[in-house]
XYZ file of C-alpha atoms in Angstrom:
456
model
C -0.004 -0.020 -0.006
C 1.444 3.367 -1.013
C 1.898 6.176 1.447
C -0.682 8.893 1.208
C 0.479 12.474 0.805
C -1.339 15.642 1.556
C -0.969 19.192 0.372
C -1.004 21.890 3.009
C -0.314 25.576 2.988
C 2.087 26.771 5.705
C 2.631 30.351 6.924
C 6.269 31.382 6.800
C 5.869 33.732 9.758
C 4.182 31.597 12.414
C 3.982 28.095 10.948
C 0.185 27.933 10.871
C -1.300 25.397 8.463
C -4.307 25.775 6.160
C -5.930 23.176 3.850
C -6.139 25.933 1.165
C -4.303 29.090 0.211
C -5.452 32.234 1.985
C -4.142 35.765 1.512
C -4.022 36.673 5.208
C -2.940 34.427 8.005
C -5.589 34.132 10.661
C -2.947 33.446 13.362
C -0.370 36.242 12.907
C -2.248 38.602 10.561
C 0.495 38.725 7.904
C -0.335 38.892 4.193
C 0.949 36.584 1.420
C 2.927 34.351 3.681
C 1.378 30.960 2.805
C 3.459 28.536 0.720
C 2.372 25.192 -0.690
C 3.952 22.047 0.713
C 3.317 18.368 -0.089
C 4.113 16.414 3.082
C 3.724 13.003 4.585
C 4.106 12.308 8.274
C 5.159 8.822 9.329
C 3.219 8.563 12.552
C 4.992 5.284 13.494
C 8.384 7.084 13.453
C 7.327 9.861 15.767
C 7.908 9.189 19.418
C 4.898 9.714 21.660
C 7.152 10.603 24.556
C 7.453 14.305 25.237
C 10.707 15.612 26.473
C 10.633 17.716 29.682
C 12.682 20.857 29.207
C 14.370 21.419 32.535
C 14.086 17.924 33.959
C 10.580 17.824 35.467
C 7.105 17.056 34.291
C 5.404 17.636 37.668
C 4.261 21.015 38.969
C 6.510 22.441 41.650
C 6.317 25.568 43.760
C 8.462 28.381 42.443
C 10.161 28.943 45.788
C 11.177 25.291 45.951
C 13.000 25.406 42.650
C 16.796 25.042 43.128
C 18.804 27.473 41.048
C 22.187 26.280 40.017
C 24.908 28.474 38.633
C 25.140 28.176 34.842
C 28.471 26.546 33.854
C 29.363 28.140 30.589
C 31.884 26.788 28.125
C 34.194 29.533 26.835
C 34.915 29.566 23.132
C 38.436 31.097 23.384
C 37.001 33.936 21.305
C 36.555 37.070 23.332
C 34.168 38.782 20.983
C 31.952 35.657 20.603
C 31.977 35.114 24.360
C 30.986 38.733 24.955
C 27.929 38.412 22.693
C 26.923 35.058 24.160
C 27.077 36.512 27.710
C 30.229 34.703 28.774
C 30.261 31.453 26.778
C 27.989 28.674 25.632
C 25.398 27.262 28.027
C 25.090 23.422 28.144
C 21.866 22.250 26.450
C 21.351 25.513 24.562
C 20.763 26.023 20.861
C 22.509 29.000 19.252
C 21.411 30.184 15.845
C 23.804 32.309 13.800
C 22.346 33.963 10.688
C 23.911 36.091 7.999
C 24.166 36.792 4.277
C 26.020 34.336 1.944
C 29.786 34.755 2.110
C 29.697 36.972 5.161
C 31.851 34.509 7.220
C 29.417 32.425 9.272
C 31.110 29.055 8.587
C 34.543 30.641 9.072
C 33.539 32.040 12.449
C 32.179 28.717 13.770
C 35.043 26.597 12.315
C 37.574 29.002 13.754
C 35.871 28.673 17.114
C 35.968 24.863 16.883
C 39.720 24.901 16.114
C 40.541 27.243 19.011
C 39.220 25.157 21.929
C 41.317 21.946 21.986
C 39.941 20.941 25.368
C 36.455 20.382 23.855
C 35.415 17.683 21.425
C 33.569 19.288 18.456
C 31.302 17.557 15.990
C 30.983 19.637 12.813
C 28.088 18.452 10.607
C 28.048 20.066 7.225
C 25.313 19.724 4.681
C 26.815 22.157 2.253
C 30.483 21.171 1.986
C 32.523 18.019 1.772
C 34.987 17.111 4.403
C 37.811 17.974 2.006
C 36.493 21.480 1.596
C 36.282 21.854 5.333
C 39.844 20.613 5.747
C 41.118 23.131 3.196
C 39.402 26.013 4.965
C 40.697 24.864 8.323
C 44.235 24.811 7.062
C 43.834 28.287 5.619
C 42.371 29.632 8.882
C 44.489 28.140 11.631
C 45.950 24.833 10.631
C 44.832 21.402 11.850
C 47.121 20.634 14.734
C 44.489 19.370 17.155
C 42.403 16.174 17.164
C 39.349 17.645 18.847
C 37.362 18.572 15.714
C 35.397 15.773 14.032
C 33.719 16.562 10.685
C 31.054 14.733 8.708
C 29.195 15.684 5.539
C 25.629 14.589 6.174
C 22.154 16.058 5.711
C 20.209 13.555 7.763
C 19.124 14.597 11.257
C 18.038 10.983 11.894
C 21.706 9.856 11.771
C 22.879 12.611 14.105
C 22.268 10.508 17.219
C 24.620 7.810 15.823
C 27.317 10.404 15.149
C 26.900 11.825 18.687
C 27.209 8.280 20.236
C 30.368 7.658 18.224
C 32.164 11.008 18.874
C 30.622 11.935 22.255
C 31.142 15.648 21.535
C 30.976 18.630 23.891
C 29.610 20.937 21.128
C 27.782 20.135 17.924
C 27.757 22.477 14.883
C 25.142 22.167 12.182
C 26.001 23.925 8.885
C 23.287 24.735 7.921
C 19.787 24.071 9.361
C 18.235 24.717 5.901
C 20.113 21.750 4.381
C 19.034 19.246 7.075
C 16.206 16.857 6.561
C 14.392 14.054 8.315
C 12.500 11.018 6.977
C 9.598 11.836 9.196
C 8.654 14.631 6.884
C 8.345 14.009 3.102
C 9.320 17.411 1.916
C 12.317 19.180 0.368
C 15.193 20.323 2.658
C 14.744 23.990 3.524
C 10.973 23.810 3.523
C 9.085 25.170 6.514
C 8.020 21.682 7.649
C 11.552 20.265 7.441
C 13.152 23.242 9.267
C 10.568 23.137 12.038
C 10.787 19.358 12.542
C 14.604 19.271 12.409
C 14.884 22.074 14.871
C 12.455 20.304 17.191
C 14.531 17.135 16.998
C 17.750 19.045 17.686
C 16.087 20.721 20.645
C 15.227 17.368 22.134
C 18.765 16.079 21.644
C 20.226 19.230 23.207
C 17.996 19.130 26.272
C 18.244 15.375 26.880
C 22.061 15.321 26.633
C 22.832 18.841 27.975
C 24.629 19.265 24.716
C 25.071 22.810 23.204
C 24.240 22.946 19.512
C 25.247 25.750 17.152
C 23.072 26.171 14.078
C 24.027 28.209 11.000
C 21.043 29.775 9.243
C 20.529 31.300 5.827
C 19.114 34.800 5.152
C 16.358 35.471 2.593
C 16.169 38.458 0.258
C 14.350 40.523 2.923
C 17.249 40.078 5.335
C 15.343 37.794 7.614
C 16.270 34.272 8.699
C 14.987 31.781 6.111
C 12.265 29.460 7.320
C 9.371 29.909 9.691
C 9.435 32.688 12.242
C 8.830 30.057 14.919
C 12.422 28.929 14.397
C 13.693 32.056 16.208
C 11.289 31.291 19.095
C 12.417 27.702 19.475
C 16.155 28.382 19.834
C 17.763 29.985 22.891
C 20.088 32.465 21.238
C 19.815 34.267 17.890
C 22.944 36.014 16.601
C 23.117 38.108 13.463
C 26.451 38.223 11.600
C 26.387 41.289 9.406
C 28.675 43.570 7.434
C 29.504 44.727 3.922
C 31.429 42.072 1.962
C 33.242 44.947 0.208
C 34.721 46.000 3.548
C 36.734 44.034 6.091
C 34.703 44.599 9.216
C 31.956 42.305 10.540
C 29.559 42.790 13.413
C 28.095 39.916 15.438
C 24.902 41.277 16.980
C 22.693 39.521 19.585
C 19.001 39.491 18.602
C 17.764 37.112 21.302
C 19.550 35.642 24.307
C 17.876 33.709 27.054
C 21.115 33.594 29.077
C 22.503 37.115 28.701
C 22.087 40.619 27.385
C 21.043 41.526 23.902
C 22.913 44.838 24.078
C 26.334 43.393 23.288
C 28.062 43.258 19.939
C 31.284 41.655 18.693
C 33.474 43.255 16.008
C 35.674 41.228 13.733
C 38.059 41.998 10.836
C 38.005 39.614 7.890
C 41.494 38.717 6.759
C 42.943 36.135 4.340
C 43.546 33.659 7.215
C 40.179 34.140 8.946
C 38.456 36.500 11.321
C 40.445 38.613 13.768
C 38.883 40.035 16.910
C 38.806 43.823 17.079
C 39.227 44.741 20.711
C 39.453 48.517 20.089
C 37.161 49.308 17.150
C 37.619 53.080 17.532
C 41.275 52.981 16.325
C 40.213 50.829 13.404
C 37.327 52.995 12.245
C 39.157 56.317 12.406
C 41.343 57.400 9.539
C 44.462 59.503 9.799
C 44.610 62.219 7.220
C 47.767 64.144 6.293
C 45.676 67.294 5.749
C 42.368 68.526 7.100
C 39.366 67.807 4.931
C 35.856 69.284 4.930
C 32.768 67.096 5.333
C 34.235 64.837 7.991
C 33.159 64.672 11.640
C 33.843 62.197 14.443
C 30.947 60.801 16.470
C 31.024 59.022 19.857
C 28.595 56.195 19.298
C 27.375 53.236 21.305
C 26.643 49.719 19.974
C 25.121 47.797 22.808
C 27.247 48.453 25.873
C 30.422 49.262 23.884
C 31.469 52.844 23.093
C 33.472 53.612 19.989
C 34.297 56.523 17.733
C 33.265 56.459 14.092
C 33.894 58.748 11.161
C 30.837 60.325 9.349
C 31.557 61.633 5.863
C 29.252 63.939 3.975
C 29.262 65.586 0.510
C 26.889 68.306 -0.651
C 26.806 69.651 -4.150
C 24.405 71.536 -6.368
C 21.752 69.272 -7.905
C 22.587 68.869 -11.591
C 19.191 67.581 -12.730
C 16.829 69.683 -10.738
C 15.690 67.013 -8.337
C 18.217 66.754 -5.460
C 19.532 63.275 -4.578
C 19.718 61.820 -1.039
C 21.937 58.878 -0.445
C 23.092 57.310 2.806
C 25.457 54.359 3.405
C 25.384 52.846 6.884
C 22.739 55.339 8.055
C 18.950 55.429 7.882
C 17.970 57.419 4.782
C 14.686 58.556 6.375
C 16.524 59.961 9.345
C 18.883 61.755 7.060
C 15.932 63.449 5.330
C 14.613 64.437 8.728
C 17.933 65.977 9.766
C 18.113 67.886 6.504
C 14.587 69.315 7.129
C 15.687 70.375 10.645
C 18.779 72.056 9.290
C 16.623 73.834 6.665
C 13.803 74.952 9.014
C 15.458 75.444 12.444
C 19.019 76.324 11.540
C 18.391 78.344 8.343
C 20.731 76.388 5.982
C 19.465 76.188 2.408
C 19.862 72.550 1.407
C 16.699 71.947 -0.535
C 18.524 72.312 -3.897
C 21.591 70.374 -2.861
C 22.595 66.715 -3.448
C 23.570 65.214 -0.120
C 25.576 61.993 0.198
C 26.372 60.477 3.567
C 28.753 57.617 4.376
C 29.684 55.876 7.651
C 33.290 54.928 7.240
C 34.292 51.296 7.679
C 31.314 49.762 5.993
C 29.308 49.345 9.287
C 25.765 50.312 9.864
C 24.979 52.514 12.933
C 21.526 52.957 14.385
C 22.566 55.005 17.429
C 20.646 58.357 17.289
C 23.509 60.017 19.124
C 25.417 60.437 15.846
C 22.786 62.939 14.617
C 24.949 65.889 15.712
C 28.016 64.471 13.939
C 25.954 63.914 10.727
C 24.636 67.473 10.809
C 28.125 68.899 11.449
C 29.645 66.960 8.547
C 26.864 68.105 6.173
C 27.376 71.723 7.168
C 31.137 71.327 6.901
C 30.872 70.069 3.354
C 28.290 72.720 2.393
C 30.463 75.592 3.604
C 33.799 73.815 2.627
C 35.065 74.512 6.162
C 36.969 71.856 8.079
C 35.963 70.995 11.609
C 38.549 71.726 14.344
C 40.979 68.890 14.716
C 40.586 66.768 17.877
C 36.876 67.492 18.232
C 34.256 64.826 18.801
C 30.492 65.119 18.882
C 27.530 63.159 20.330
C 23.905 64.109 20.639
C 20.430 63.370 19.258
C 18.731 66.156 17.257
C 15.037 66.784 17.866
C 12.543 68.216 15.395
C 12.647 71.631 16.954
C 16.482 71.785 16.620
C 17.196 70.887 20.270
C 20.035 68.603 21.223
C 18.562 65.770 23.217
C 20.478 63.818 25.884
C 21.836 60.378 25.064
C 22.587 57.367 27.230
C 25.947 56.377 28.727
C 27.426 59.816 28.201
C 30.330 59.190 30.594
C 31.497 56.149 28.627
C 31.422 58.184 25.433
C 33.487 60.953 26.958
C 36.013 58.450 28.373
C 36.431 56.786 24.969
C 37.095 60.159 23.267
C 39.621 61.093 25.934
C 41.394 57.707 25.688
C 41.918 58.207 21.936
C 43.529 61.626 22.427
C 40.688 64.007 21.494
C 40.929 67.334 23.202
C 37.288 68.341 23.299
C 33.829 66.851 22.881
C 30.408 68.468 22.331
C 27.639 66.752 24.258
C 23.972 67.632 25.096
C 23.268 69.888 28.022
C 22.311 67.718 30.990
C 20.071 69.041 33.774
C 21.848 66.799 36.274
C 25.524 67.264 36.982
C 27.959 64.929 35.383
C 31.593 64.766 36.505
C 33.102 66.461 33.454
C 36.196 67.487 35.444
C 37.149 63.891 35.946
C 38.053 63.471 32.299
C 41.193 64.731 30.554
C 39.172 66.370 27.824
C 37.276 69.679 27.464
C 33.510 69.139 27.481
C 31.087 71.537 25.824
C 27.407 71.176 26.762
C 24.911 72.589 24.186
C 21.174 72.727 24.083
C 20.516 73.724 20.483
C 22.065 73.318 17.021
C 23.180 76.917 16.725
C 25.184 76.633 19.970
C 27.046 73.596 18.621
C 27.742 75.209 15.263
C 28.959 78.383 16.975
C 31.535 76.312 18.879
C 32.621 74.502 15.719
C 32.771 77.332 13.259
C 32.898 80.399 15.419
């Protein structure tokens, strides 16, 4: 007797199923998210036993729960440990997503080769073991016997590999290439990803085994597969950066065991990724002569302060309609800042082309760089250089006021550490210990006050 198949429509966002295609998902309310899948579920292969996450299936009073200190496993990678909150937690599932070629596999393989005291099982569904060996030799060399590799796409055989190797950490590259015989569907489909992740979650919790998953990114910049994938895992990390530049940022999107305010910064080199412990010195450029249109901002990414260079160019619009372009900065916020400069500060920029670039190829979302962006635009428009050794930080409001920003003392300390002699910050109503820093601090309340200090 042949196995019966059925066609279902599955929502990419929440995983809801429907017997027919519908335009709007009744569960999550998203439009045009249903995709057709032909699946078969082998009921005899599915275990009826549910796994208890945390070791108990009986209700217990909250005050009687014993809390044990989490024993994390360090990865010998300071930036990765920082983002994870101090290391990998046993039994956790870490999902690392990023665009193709950004360096996800390199990051994880480099981690596996740098902790010889741990046994690593590297399961690749995209590369052969020969390709993995060639990359390992290019990155660090294969001098340890702790890393075991296998080229396999079957999740059902993973338990056999684990019993053979008895690893301390398992790496799956990537979750979109894995499949199970329980679901008769193509690898990478919503049903396969969801079922494979559920099986990995049971393996991780039953064996207290940390598992690192590498995930693909779709054209919208989201993790490929159902949205429920991000809810199932414990940690979601986003590896981002411009492939035309050398810098990469590892950003925490979700972390059940630590803060989501931390980032890790890496530099892509020919022999792998190098940790950037002081990003400010890497992102600032030394110029032999002063140039207009350049300002230095004291920004924060998570809990880490660093200085970045904002570059602006203004020119007369050649075709009547002025162009607005921003690299590494929100274009809508740039348009807002230009409107504030036009309306509140009196600078005529409506007929000017404005191009903005954040040096280093990184993307910054901190609103505290607004003042630096405005200063670089004005510097380019007037062709006047900003005073050397000056740093700026502050958010610009719609009425032209300079709004306070968080962690101002860390920003000031970072500027002073790198040799800047003065910094312009928002005017705080409460007293801050500005005399404790070896740098002159100017507090301003409005744009015109800041521009008066910069240009006289």
